[in-house]
Amino acid sequence: MKSFIDYPENSDFSIHNIPFGVAVFDKEYIACATRIGDIVVDLATLYDFGYFNDVDGLQDNVFEAYTLNELIELGKPVTRIIREKIQSLLLEGSLLSKDEKSIEDCFFNLDEVKMLMPVHVANYTDFYSSIEHATNVGKLFRDPENALLPNWKHLPVAYHGRASSIVISGTEIIRPKGQTKPKDQPSPVFGPTKQLDFELELGFIINKNTELGDSVSVEQAEDAIFGLVLFNDWSARDIQAWEYVPLGPFLAKNFASSISPWVVTLEALEPFRTDSPKQDPEVLDYLKTTGKKNFDLNLEVALTPDKGTEVIISKTNFKTMYWTMAQQLAHHTVNGCNIEVGDLYASGTISGTSSDSFGSLLELTYKGEKPLILNDGQKRDFLSDHDTLSMRGWGEKDGVRVGFGEVVGTIVPAK
Ligand code: CA
C-alpha cells in the first residue's frame, strides 16, 4: 500500500495506521480527524464533499463533533468500513488524490492544528496487569517474600479511577499537594509531593453501552474495544504510601492522567498480535481465552530536564502483560457492571524483567535509592519541576509500522 502523501519510513502514522482524533483547525473549527505522516485530515469536511456517501450505516456527519464518541458508538462493523474507506482514499491514484479542492480544504500540516481530548471519557478503570510491576511494587511497598498477593494470578486486579482529570498530551501537570507521613515524624504533614512519578500504560476505549446485569464475555470483548491510546498515570508515591490502605490509591492518582491524542484502532494493531505469557495456575472458565490476545508493541519513556537534553530512561513491550485486555473487560463485567461508550480501561504500569525496562521511577530508582543520572549529570529519584516526560509506542513487523506518536507532560510547581 502506498499513499499519495509522503512520510518518512519510520513514521508511526503510515498508511497502515489511520488513527482517529479530534483537532482544532484554523484556530476555531473543531472536527474529528485522521493523520497520515505529518498531515492531519479534517474528516467532517471530507464527509461534506461526499466521500463517505457509500458507507452503509453512516447517515449523519458524525465527524462534525467535539469528541469521537458518536463515531465510536456506530460500532465496529461501521467504524471498520470507515477506516478502510479513509485508507483507500489516501492511496496513490485514488479519486481524492486528484481532487485539489478537497485536498486544499481538508489537509493540514501538523503544526497548523491543535489536538483535543479524543473522547469524552465516561468511566475510567486502572488495572494492575504486569506481573513484573506487581512483583516489584509488592517487594518495595510490602513483603519481598510474598510480593504477589494470593488473588493476583486468579483475577485481573483493578480499581476505579477518576475520569474528570484525564487530560490530553501536552497539558501541564501541576505538582499535587497532600498528606504524607515521613518515617521520622510521629504525625502526617501537608505539602507538595516530593515523590512525583509516572506510570507507563496503554488504555483501551469502549465502543458500546451495555445494560446493568449484562456481561461482556472474553470472546465478545475485543468487539467492544474501539482502539488504544498511550496513558501516563501520574502518581504521587509519598501520598500513595500513606493513604492506600485499605481501599487503594486516591489523591495519589486522581490529580491527572495524560493520554495520547490519536486513538489507534484494534484493526490497525492486528499485524502485531502475539501470544501471552502462560498463566499458571489455570484461570477460571470465564477468563479462559484462545488465540493470540496480546500485542507486540514497543514502548519507551524519555525524560527531558528543564533546558536539558532528552534521555531514554526505559524501554519495554506491551506483550509482557500477564492479563489481556479481553480478560480485563470480561472480569470487569462478569458481575453485571455496565460499560459505556468512551470508557477508558488502562493496563496498569507496564514493566519488563530487566532494570532498564521498568515503567515507573519507583521501580527504576528502587524507591529513590538509586537515582538516575541524566546527560548533564543531574540526578533524579522522582520528577522535578519543569521536567518533561514523554512516552512513545509502536508496532513494527514485515515493513509495516503503526504507532501512537507520544504522550507528553511537563511538571509545573504546586499551586
Ligand atoms: Ca496505574
Coordinates of C-alpha atoms and ligand atoms in Angstrom, one line a residue:
M1 CA 0.0 0.0 0.0
K2 CA 1.4 3.4 -1.0
S3 CA -0.2 6.7 -0.1
F4 CA 0.0 9.9 -2.3
I5 CA 1.1 11.6 0.9
D6 CA 4.8 11.3 1.6
Y7 CA 6.1 10.4 5.0
P8 CA 9.3 9.0 6.4
E9 CA 9.8 5.3 6.7
N10 CA 9.8 5.4 10.5
S11 CA 6.5 7.4 10.8
D12 CA 4.0 6.0 13.3
F13 CA 1.3 7.3 11.1
S14 CA 1.8 5.2 8.0
I15 CA -1.0 4.2 5.5
H16 CA -1.4 1.1 7.7
N17 CA -2.5 3.1 10.8
I18 CA -5.4 5.6 10.1
P19 CA -6.0 6.6 13.7
F20 CA -8.8 8.9 14.9
G21 CA -8.6 12.1 16.9
V22 CA -10.2 15.5 17.4
A23 CA -8.4 18.6 16.1
V24 CA -8.9 22.4 16.1
F25 CA -8.3 23.6 12.6
D26 CA -7.8 27.2 11.6
K27 CA -7.8 28.1 15.4
E28 CA -11.5 27.8 15.7
Y29 CA -13.1 25.0 13.8
I30 CA -13.2 21.6 15.6
A31 CA -13.7 18.3 13.9
C32 CA -12.8 14.6 14.0
A33 CA -9.6 13.9 12.1
T34 CA -7.2 11.3 11.0
R35 CA -3.4 11.6 10.4
I36 CA -1.0 10.3 7.8
G37 CA 2.6 11.2 8.2
D38 CA 2.6 14.8 9.4
I39 CA -0.7 15.6 7.6
V40 CA -3.9 15.9 9.6
V41 CA -7.1 15.3 7.6
D42 CA -10.4 17.1 8.5
L43 CA -12.9 14.2 8.2
A44 CA -16.0 16.4 8.6
T45 CA -15.3 18.5 5.6
L46 CA -14.3 15.4 3.6
Y47 CA -17.7 14.0 4.5
D48 CA -19.4 17.2 3.2
F49 CA -17.5 16.7 -0.1
G50 CA -19.4 13.3 -0.4
Y51 CA -16.5 11.0 0.1
F52 CA -18.4 8.8 2.7
N53 CA -21.7 8.7 0.7
D54 CA -21.4 4.9 0.1
V55 CA -20.6 3.9 3.7
D56 CA -23.6 1.9 5.0
G57 CA -24.6 2.8 8.5
L58 CA -23.1 6.4 8.3
Q59 CA -26.3 8.5 7.9
D60 CA -25.0 11.7 9.6
N61 CA -21.8 13.7 9.6
V62 CA -20.6 12.2 12.9
F63 CA -17.2 13.8 12.3
E64 CA -18.6 17.2 12.9
A65 CA -18.2 16.8 16.7
Y66 CA -16.1 17.7 19.6
T67 CA -15.4 14.1 20.5
L68 CA -15.2 10.7 18.8
N69 CA -17.9 9.3 20.9
E70 CA -20.7 9.5 18.3
L71 CA -18.4 7.9 15.7
I72 CA -17.2 5.2 18.1
E73 CA -20.8 4.3 19.0
L74 CA -21.5 3.3 15.5
G75 CA -19.8 0.1 16.4
K76 CA -17.1 -2.0 14.8
P77 CA -19.0 -3.1 11.7
V78 CA -19.3 0.6 10.6
T79 CA -16.1 2.1 12.0
R80 CA -14.1 -0.7 10.4
I81 CA -15.5 0.2 7.0
I82 CA -15.0 4.0 7.7
R83 CA -11.3 3.3 8.4
E84 CA -10.9 1.2 5.3
K85 CA -12.6 3.9 3.3
I86 CA -10.2 6.5 4.5
Q87 CA -7.3 4.2 3.8
S88 CA -8.4 3.7 0.2
L89 CA -8.9 7.5 -0.2
L90 CA -5.3 8.1 0.9
L91 CA -3.9 5.6 -1.6
E92 CA -1.9 6.7 -4.7
G93 CA -4.2 7.1 -7.7
S94 CA -7.4 7.5 -5.6
L95 CA -10.2 9.9 -6.6
L96 CA -9.2 12.1 -3.6
S97 CA -5.6 12.2 -4.7
K98 CA -6.7 14.1 -7.9
D99 CA -9.2 16.4 -6.2
E100 CA -7.2 19.5 -5.5
K101 CA -10.1 21.4 -4.0
S102 CA -10.8 18.8 -1.3
I103 CA -7.1 18.4 -0.5
E104 CA -6.8 22.2 -0.1
D105 CA -9.8 22.3 2.2
C106 CA -9.2 19.1 4.3
F107 CA -5.5 18.6 4.6
F108 CA -3.5 20.5 7.2
N109 CA 0.1 20.4 8.3
L110 CA 0.5 19.1 11.9
D111 CA 1.8 22.4 13.1
E112 CA -1.4 24.1 11.9
V113 CA -3.7 22.2 14.2
K114 CA -4.1 21.7 17.9
M115 CA -5.2 18.3 19.2
L116 CA -8.0 18.0 21.8
M117 CA -9.2 15.1 24.1
P118 CA -10.3 12.5 21.5
V119 CA -13.1 11.1 23.6
H120 CA -15.4 12.1 26.4
V121 CA -14.2 9.6 29.0
A122 CA -17.4 8.2 30.7
N123 CA -15.6 6.0 33.2
Y124 CA -12.0 5.1 33.9
T125 CA -10.6 1.9 35.4
D126 CA -7.0 1.2 36.1
F127 CA -5.7 -2.4 36.0
Y128 CA -2.6 -3.8 37.5
S129 CA -1.8 -6.5 34.9
S130 CA 2.0 -6.6 34.6
I131 CA 3.4 -9.4 36.7
E132 CA 6.8 -7.7 36.8
H133 CA 5.3 -4.4 38.0
A134 CA 3.1 -6.0 40.6
T135 CA 6.0 -8.1 41.9
N136 CA 8.4 -5.1 42.0
V137 CA 5.8 -2.9 43.9
G138 CA 4.9 -5.8 46.2
K139 CA 8.6 -6.1 47.1
L140 CA 9.1 -2.3 47.6
F141 CA 5.9 -1.5 49.5
R142 CA 5.1 -4.7 51.4
D143 CA 6.9 -8.0 51.6
P144 CA 9.8 -9.2 49.4
E145 CA 8.9 -12.8 50.3
N146 CA 5.3 -12.6 49.3
A147 CA 5.3 -9.8 46.6
L148 CA 2.2 -11.0 44.8
L149 CA -1.0 -11.2 46.9
P150 CA -2.9 -14.5 46.7
N151 CA -5.6 -13.2 44.3
W152 CA -3.2 -11.7 41.7
K153 CA -2.9 -14.8 39.4
H154 CA -6.6 -15.6 39.6
L155 CA -8.1 -12.2 38.6
P156 CA -7.0 -9.0 36.9
V157 CA -6.7 -6.7 39.9
A158 CA -8.0 -3.1 39.3
Y159 CA -9.6 0.0 40.9
H160 CA -12.0 2.6 39.7
G161 CA -10.1 5.8 38.8
R162 CA -11.2 9.4 38.1
A163 CA -12.4 10.3 34.6
S164 CA -12.6 14.1 35.1
S165 CA -8.8 14.6 35.4
I166 CA -7.8 12.7 32.3
V167 CA -6.1 15.3 30.1
I168 CA -4.7 15.5 26.6
S169 CA -1.0 15.1 25.9
G170 CA 0.8 18.5 26.3
T171 CA -1.3 19.6 29.3
E172 CA 1.0 20.9 32.1
I173 CA 0.9 18.7 35.2
I174 CA 0.6 20.7 38.4
R175 CA 2.6 19.1 41.2
P176 CA -0.1 17.8 43.6
K177 CA -0.3 18.5 47.3
G178 CA -1.5 16.2 50.0
Q179 CA -0.8 14.4 53.3
T180 CA 2.3 12.3 53.7
K181 CA 3.8 10.6 56.7
P182 CA 7.6 10.9 56.9
K183 CA 9.1 7.9 58.6
D184 CA 11.0 10.1 61.1
Q185 CA 7.9 12.0 62.2
P186 CA 5.0 10.9 64.6
S187 CA 2.2 12.7 62.6
P188 CA 1.4 13.3 58.9
V189 CA 2.4 16.6 57.2
F190 CA 0.8 18.5 54.4
G191 CA 2.6 19.9 51.3
P192 CA 3.6 19.3 47.7
T193 CA 4.5 15.7 46.9
K194 CA 8.2 15.0 47.0
Q195 CA 7.8 11.8 45.1
L196 CA 6.1 12.6 41.8
D197 CA 6.2 9.7 39.4
F198 CA 4.9 8.5 36.0
E199 CA 3.3 5.1 35.1
L200 CA 3.8 3.8 31.6
E201 CA 0.5 2.3 30.4
L202 CA -1.8 1.7 27.4
G203 CA -5.5 2.3 27.7
F204 CA -8.4 0.9 25.6
I205 CA -11.6 2.7 24.7
I206 CA -15.0 1.1 24.6
N207 CA -17.5 1.4 21.7
K208 CA -20.8 0.2 23.2
N209 CA -23.2 0.7 26.1
T210 CA -24.5 -2.4 27.9
E211 CA -27.3 -2.9 30.4
L212 CA -26.8 -3.4 34.1
G213 CA -26.7 -7.1 34.8
D214 CA -25.2 -7.9 31.4
S215 CA -21.6 -9.2 31.0
V216 CA -19.2 -9.0 28.1
S217 CA -17.5 -12.4 27.6
V218 CA -13.9 -12.9 26.8
E219 CA -15.0 -13.9 23.3
Q220 CA -17.1 -10.7 22.8
A221 CA -14.6 -8.4 24.5
E222 CA -12.5 -7.3 21.5
D223 CA -15.6 -6.3 19.5
A224 CA -16.3 -3.8 22.3
I225 CA -12.8 -2.2 22.0
F226 CA -12.5 0.7 19.5
G227 CA -8.8 1.3 20.0
L228 CA -5.9 2.2 22.2
V229 CA -4.0 5.2 23.5
L230 CA -0.8 5.8 25.4
F231 CA -1.6 6.5 29.0
N232 CA 0.6 8.2 31.7
D233 CA -0.9 7.5 35.1
W234 CA 0.9 10.3 37.1
S235 CA 1.4 9.2 40.7
A236 CA 2.5 10.8 44.0
R237 CA 4.3 7.9 45.8
D238 CA 4.6 9.6 49.2
I239 CA 0.9 10.4 49.2
Q240 CA 0.1 6.9 48.0
A241 CA 2.2 5.1 50.7
W242 CA 0.2 6.9 53.5
E243 CA -3.3 6.8 52.1
Y244 CA -3.6 3.5 50.2
V245 CA -4.5 1.1 52.9
P246 CA -7.2 -0.4 52.9
L247 CA -9.1 0.9 49.9
G248 CA -6.3 1.7 47.4
P249 CA -4.9 4.9 45.8
F250 CA -7.0 8.1 45.9
L251 CA -5.3 11.5 45.8
A252 CA -2.0 9.9 44.8
K253 CA -3.6 9.3 41.4
N254 CA -6.7 11.5 40.8
F255 CA -4.9 14.8 40.2
A256 CA -4.1 14.0 36.5
S257 CA -3.6 11.2 33.9
S258 CA -2.4 12.0 30.4
I259 CA -3.4 10.3 27.1
S260 CA -2.1 10.5 23.6
P261 CA -4.3 12.3 21.1
W262 CA -4.6 9.6 18.4
V263 CA -6.7 6.5 19.1
V264 CA -5.1 3.6 17.2
T265 CA -7.8 1.1 16.3
L266 CA -7.6 -2.6 17.2
E267 CA -7.8 -3.3 13.4
A268 CA -4.6 -1.3 12.8
L269 CA -2.9 -3.3 15.6
E270 CA -3.8 -6.8 14.0
P271 CA -0.3 -7.3 12.5
F272 CA 1.2 -7.2 16.0
R273 CA -0.9 -9.9 17.7
T274 CA 1.1 -12.3 19.7
D275 CA 0.9 -15.0 22.4
S276 CA 0.5 -14.1 26.1
P277 CA 2.7 -15.3 28.9
K278 CA 1.5 -18.7 30.1
Q279 CA -1.0 -18.3 33.0
D280 CA -0.2 -20.7 35.9
P281 CA -2.3 -21.7 37.8
E282 CA -5.1 -22.1 35.2
V283 CA -7.7 -19.4 35.4
L284 CA -11.4 -19.9 35.9
D285 CA -13.6 -20.6 32.8
Y286 CA -14.9 -17.1 32.3
L287 CA -11.3 -15.9 31.9
K288 CA -10.1 -18.6 29.5
T289 CA -9.2 -17.4 26.1
T290 CA -8.0 -18.9 22.8
G291 CA -5.8 -17.4 20.1
K292 CA -3.4 -14.5 20.2
K293 CA -4.7 -11.9 22.6
N294 CA -1.6 -9.9 23.3
F295 CA 0.1 -7.2 21.1
D296 CA 3.8 -6.8 20.3
L297 CA 4.1 -3.1 20.9
N298 CA 7.5 -1.4 21.7
L299 CA 7.3 1.2 24.4
E300 CA 9.8 3.8 25.6
V301 CA 9.9 6.6 28.2
A302 CA 12.1 9.7 27.8
L303 CA 12.9 12.4 30.4
T304 CA 14.0 15.9 29.5
P305 CA 15.0 18.2 32.3
D306 CA 14.5 22.0 32.0
K307 CA 16.7 23.4 29.3
G308 CA 18.4 19.9 29.1
T309 CA 18.5 17.1 26.6
E310 CA 16.3 14.0 26.4
V311 CA 17.4 10.7 27.9
I312 CA 15.6 7.4 27.3
I313 CA 15.0 6.0 30.8
S314 CA 13.0 2.9 29.9
K315 CA 12.3 0.5 27.1
T316 CA 9.8 -2.3 27.3
N317 CA 7.0 -4.1 25.4
F318 CA 3.2 -4.5 25.9
K319 CA 3.4 -8.2 25.0
T320 CA 4.7 -9.0 28.5
M321 CA 1.3 -8.3 30.1
Y322 CA 0.1 -11.2 32.2
W323 CA -3.6 -10.3 31.8
T324 CA -5.0 -9.5 28.4
M325 CA -7.5 -6.7 27.5
A326 CA -10.1 -9.3 26.7
Q327 CA -9.7 -10.8 30.2
Q328 CA -9.8 -7.4 31.8
L329 CA -13.1 -6.5 30.2
A330 CA -14.6 -9.9 30.9
H331 CA -13.7 -9.7 34.5
H332 CA -14.8 -6.1 34.8
T333 CA -18.3 -7.0 33.6
V334 CA -18.7 -10.6 34.9
N335 CA -20.7 -9.2 37.9
G336 CA -23.1 -7.3 35.7
C337 CA -21.3 -3.9 35.7
N338 CA -22.4 -1.9 32.7
I339 CA -20.0 -0.3 30.3
E340 CA -20.4 2.9 28.3
V341 CA -19.1 4.4 25.0
G342 CA -15.9 6.3 25.8
D343 CA -15.0 4.2 28.9
L344 CA -11.2 4.0 29.3
Y345 CA -9.5 0.9 30.7
A346 CA -5.8 1.3 31.4
S347 CA -3.4 -1.6 31.6
G348 CA -1.6 -0.7 34.7
T349 CA 2.1 0.1 34.7
I350 CA 4.0 -1.9 32.0
S351 CA 7.3 -3.2 33.3
G352 CA 9.7 -5.7 31.7
T353 CA 12.1 -8.0 33.5
S354 CA 15.3 -6.0 33.3
S355 CA 16.1 -2.9 35.4
D356 CA 16.1 -0.7 32.3
S357 CA 12.6 -1.8 31.3
F358 CA 10.5 -0.7 34.3
G359 CA 7.5 1.5 33.7
S360 CA 7.9 3.9 36.7
L361 CA 10.6 5.8 38.6
L362 CA 9.6 3.9 41.8
E363 CA 11.0 0.8 40.2
L364 CA 13.7 2.4 38.0
T365 CA 15.3 4.1 41.1
Y366 CA 14.3 1.5 43.7
K367 CA 12.1 3.9 45.5
G368 CA 14.6 6.7 45.1
E369 CA 17.6 4.8 46.5
K370 CA 19.4 4.5 43.2
P371 CA 18.8 7.8 41.3
L372 CA 19.0 8.0 37.5
I373 CA 21.9 10.1 36.1
L374 CA 20.8 12.4 33.3
N375 CA 23.0 13.6 30.4
D376 CA 24.2 16.7 32.2
G377 CA 25.0 14.8 35.5
Q378 CA 21.8 15.8 37.2
K379 CA 20.3 13.1 39.4
R380 CA 16.6 12.1 39.6
D381 CA 14.9 9.9 42.2
F382 CA 11.5 11.3 41.3
L383 CA 10.3 14.1 38.9
S384 CA 11.5 17.7 39.4
D385 CA 9.5 20.8 38.5
H386 CA 9.9 21.6 34.8
D387 CA 10.9 18.1 33.8
T388 CA 9.2 16.8 30.7
L389 CA 8.2 13.2 30.4
S390 CA 7.4 11.6 27.0
M391 CA 6.1 8.1 26.3
R392 CA 6.1 6.5 22.9
G393 CA 4.7 3.3 21.5
W394 CA 4.7 1.5 18.1
G395 CA 4.5 -1.9 16.4
E396 CA 6.8 -2.8 13.6
K397 CA 6.7 -6.0 11.6
D398 CA 7.5 -7.0 8.0
G399 CA 7.9 -3.4 6.9
V400 CA 4.7 -2.3 8.5
R401 CA 4.9 0.3 11.2
V402 CA 1.9 1.6 13.2
G403 CA 2.3 3.8 16.3
F404 CA 0.7 6.1 18.8
G405 CA 3.1 9.1 18.5
E406 CA 3.6 10.2 22.0
V407 CA 2.0 11.4 25.2
V408 CA 3.9 14.3 26.8
G409 CA 3.6 16.2 30.0
T410 CA 5.7 18.9 31.8
I411 CA 5.7 19.3 35.5
V412 CA 4.9 22.7 36.9
P413 CA 5.2 23.8 40.6
A414 CA 2.4 23.2 43.0
K415 CA -0.3 25.9 43.1
Ligands
CA1 CA -1.6 2.9 37.2

